[in-house]
Amino acid sequence: MINLASSILILAGLFFYLAGSIGLLRLPDLYTRLHALTKADNLGLGLLAAGLALHSQHLLTSLKLLLIWLAVLAASATSAHLIARQARRQETRR
Amino acid sequence: MTELLLLSATGLMLSLFLGLLRVLLGPSAGDRMLATQLIGTVGVGMLLVLSVLLDEPALIDVALLLALLAAVAAAAFTGQQEARHD
Amino acid sequence: MARMAILAGLWWLMVQGRADAWLVGVPAVALAALASVHLGSPALPRISLTGLFAFLALFLRESIRGGIDVAFRTLGTRLRIEPGFRRYRLHISDPSARVLLINCIGLLPGTLAADLDGDHAELHLLDSSDSPDPQLLQLEQAVAQLFSLRLEAGDD
Amino acid sequence: MNTTNLLVFDGLLLFSIVGLAWASLATTDERRSVILFMAFGLVLAVAWGRLLAPDVALAEAAIGAGLSGALLLAAVRKQSPGSSHTHANPDRNYSESGAKVVLQWLVTLLCAALAGTLAWALLHALSSAPHDTLPRAISDNLVASGVSNPVTAVLLNFRAYDTLLELAVLLTAVLGIFSLGQTTPGYQPAGPVFDGLVRWLVPVLILTAGYLLWVGAHAPGGAFQAGATLAAAGVVLRLTGRSRIGLPDGFVLRIIMAAGVGVFLLVGLTLLLLGRPFLGYPPAWAGALILLIETAAMLSIAATLLLAFVGGQPQSTAVNAAANRQREENSRC
């Protein structure tokens, strides 16, 4: 049962990772690509980490995986904003 | 489970590969940087999968460090830009 | 004190609960706390516990929705996007709450904060025909509840 | 775990590494090249993880993916804006003489010859000697080393000489950096969102450095990785325009710079006085001594890397105070 749940989570995570990468290639400009990066990829990592956390069955390891996800989440949300802001400022200055 | 992890490792690699194309294509520095962020996120996921697959718990620490230092790299990129343009 | 406890908790997680690690852990936690104070982080804001759970629930639900939304917009045979910019007046002025808000906006479906200019956020929308206001207001309410703040009335 | 199942994974990984390395070298735009190099570092860290070398993976993640990217970006920034245009057009010189073409071919041939020799040597070494004698020697003596991580045992016990000399090299490097004179003023004060990142990232980086230092005794980690992580915290601080980046002033800074070599030597000499071989730790004390040396080494390494990023001798206290006041005024506006 746990195995099934964790497999589903891992596969779902993989799906969002791939969707994010495809979005990065298909979307037309920097801002829209940032949407793909922040949303799809972070969800991908979240689901993947959740799946592996279920699989590991050590509470502390699971919590550490959660910690890593939170770190990536906070860091990438912030850097997405910073990259967008910088692009926006260069644009409006021109 | 092993097959599933193998599949996801390869799938993640494919995802990284697609991100790589965006790093190479650009066109702007911001595009390359955001694709590098993607490679960081994919790399973290990959290391987590590998840590289970290869039974090497230390790779979780590598993933943690990679996550933190990717943030430093992005900060260095935007910080440098701010100083240049303000 | 509270930040010491949080950092100590983080340390405990990192070392996976091994007791002999406190030899290095105590100075590391103390240094980290010192750095955090020196960085001028405000004394931890009054976080309400119910607010925290409400916020987490909203956050999880919205980030899943956001991921699904962007995935299906890009995976179709035709891209279903109509990008555009929009200004949004923030109803929260507390600085740390604002930072959290800006970061969370990027995880909401279809929105991304591109700049902050006084009380206005410059938003980038994946689909500018949708109005993001209701979901943003919902997010602001959750953040305000988390920090025990009240939303400021805006004339927008 | 049968490793051939990862063949597709490995192939793509290999291809990415070579592709990124090539792209980063082939581009003429410095900033693009640096970003490609950062991506290269990230992929390389994964590759070291795949090769089951987490020690190297940690070092690569800290130094290759984070620090050297920041360092190179700072270097690009320091170049005067016009300088990249002056040498951006080298084609004219190239077309002037056939000598350049001959030279290019010669260099290519030499590189190919070198690569061939290396490959031959590797094949030879792999096929001839029973190559597990060294690992066996290490694992046989691991109990006496005071630590249970073989990499740390080699670096700080069995081959402690090498590590001591490496630290001495770092000390020499930092002397070179000092000779560059005072640092230029740092970056502009950052916006609130960037500041929000720094407020949690710096304490977490400090904690992580402590963790890597501690974990090095029995699992991958150690002074080099910890020092790099600590330095990354300082780099982030400098990027926000703070002039105080955790580096102390003057005398204390010099002590920290020399601490790695100093403590190492002190331990070695004390042991010599006690009638033991130089750096031949008594097994009962080995663990504690190694932790002591590693702590000092971590601080020196962090200071060295950070000074490399700053690119010179930190400004004196008076200047710092003035800059701080300036910053506060700016943030009040």
Coordinates of C-alpha atoms in Angstrom, one line a residue, chain D residues 17-132:
Chain D
I17 CA 29.1 17.1 -19.1
V18 CA 31.2 17.2 -22.3
G19 CA 28.6 19.3 -24.1
L20 CA 28.5 21.9 -21.3
A21 CA 32.3 22.0 -21.0
W22 CA 32.7 22.5 -24.7
A23 CA 30.0 25.2 -24.8
S24 CA 31.4 27.0 -21.9
L25 CA 34.9 27.1 -23.5
A26 CA 33.7 27.9 -27.0
T27 CA 31.6 31.0 -26.2
T28 CA 33.3 34.4 -26.5
D29 CA 30.9 36.1 -24.2
E30 CA 32.4 36.0 -20.7
R31 CA 29.1 36.1 -18.7
R32 CA 27.6 33.4 -20.8
S33 CA 30.7 31.3 -20.3
V34 CA 30.4 31.7 -16.5
I35 CA 26.7 30.7 -16.5
L36 CA 27.5 27.7 -18.6
F37 CA 30.3 26.9 -16.2
M38 CA 27.9 27.0 -13.2
A39 CA 25.6 24.6 -15.0
F40 CA 28.6 22.4 -15.7
G41 CA 29.4 22.4 -12.0
L42 CA 25.9 21.4 -11.0
V43 CA 25.9 18.5 -13.5
L44 CA 29.4 17.5 -12.4
A45 CA 28.3 17.3 -8.8
V46 CA 25.6 14.9 -9.8
A47 CA 28.1 12.8 -11.7
W48 CA 30.4 12.5 -8.7
G49 CA 27.3 11.4 -6.7
R50 CA 26.6 8.8 -9.4
L51 CA 30.2 7.6 -9.1
L52 CA 29.6 7.0 -5.4
A53 CA 32.1 9.7 -4.4
P54 CA 30.0 11.9 -2.2
D55 CA 33.0 13.6 -0.7
V56 CA 34.0 14.9 -4.1
A57 CA 30.4 15.6 -4.9
L58 CA 30.0 17.8 -1.8
A59 CA 33.2 19.7 -2.7
E60 CA 32.0 20.1 -6.3
A61 CA 28.5 21.3 -5.2
A62 CA 30.0 23.8 -2.8
I63 CA 32.9 25.1 -4.9
G64 CA 32.1 24.3 -8.5
A65 CA 28.4 25.0 -8.6
G66 CA 28.3 27.9 -6.1
L67 CA 31.5 29.6 -5.2
S68 CA 33.5 29.7 -8.4
G69 CA 30.4 30.9 -10.3
A70 CA 30.1 33.8 -7.9
L71 CA 33.9 34.4 -8.1
L72 CA 33.9 34.4 -11.9
L73 CA 30.9 36.6 -12.1
A74 CA 32.6 39.1 -9.8
A75 CA 35.7 38.9 -12.0
V76 CA 33.6 39.7 -15.1
R77 CA 32.0 42.6 -13.3
K78 CA 35.3 44.0 -12.3
Q79 CA 36.6 44.2 -15.8
S80 CA 36.0 47.7 -17.2
P81 CA 32.9 47.6 -19.5
G82 CA 34.9 48.6 -22.6
S83 CA 37.6 46.0 -22.2
S84 CA 35.6 43.1 -23.6
H85 CA 35.1 45.0 -26.9
T86 CA 38.7 45.6 -27.5
H87 CA 39.7 42.0 -27.7
A88 CA 36.4 40.7 -29.0
N89 CA 37.6 41.0 -32.6
P90 CA 40.7 38.8 -32.9
D91 CA 39.9 37.5 -36.4
R92 CA 42.0 40.2 -38.1
N93 CA 45.2 38.9 -36.5
Y94 CA 44.4 35.4 -37.3
S95 CA 43.9 35.9 -41.0
E96 CA 47.3 37.7 -41.2
S97 CA 49.5 34.7 -41.2
G98 CA 49.5 31.0 -41.8
A99 CA 51.8 30.6 -38.8
K100 CA 48.7 30.8 -36.5
V101 CA 47.1 27.9 -38.3
V102 CA 50.2 25.8 -38.0
L103 CA 50.3 26.7 -34.3
Q104 CA 46.7 25.7 -33.8
W105 CA 47.2 22.3 -35.5
L106 CA 50.4 21.8 -33.4
V107 CA 48.5 22.5 -30.2
T108 CA 45.7 20.2 -31.2
L109 CA 48.1 17.4 -32.0
L110 CA 49.9 17.8 -28.7
C111 CA 46.7 17.7 -26.8
A112 CA 45.6 14.5 -28.7
A113 CA 49.0 13.0 -27.9
L114 CA 48.7 13.9 -24.2
A115 CA 45.2 12.4 -24.1
G116 CA 46.4 9.3 -25.8
T117 CA 49.3 8.9 -23.3
L118 CA 47.0 9.3 -20.4
A119 CA 44.5 6.8 -21.7
W120 CA 47.3 4.3 -22.3
A121 CA 48.7 4.9 -18.8
L122 CA 45.2 4.4 -17.3
L123 CA 44.6 1.2 -19.2
H124 CA 48.0 -0.1 -18.3
A125 CA 47.5 0.7 -14.6
L126 CA 44.0 -0.9 -14.6
S127 CA 45.1 -4.1 -16.2
S128 CA 48.5 -4.7 -14.6
A129 CA 48.5 -4.1 -10.9
P130 CA 46.1 -5.6 -8.3
H131 CA 44.7 -2.1 -7.6
D132 CA 43.0 -2.9 -4.3

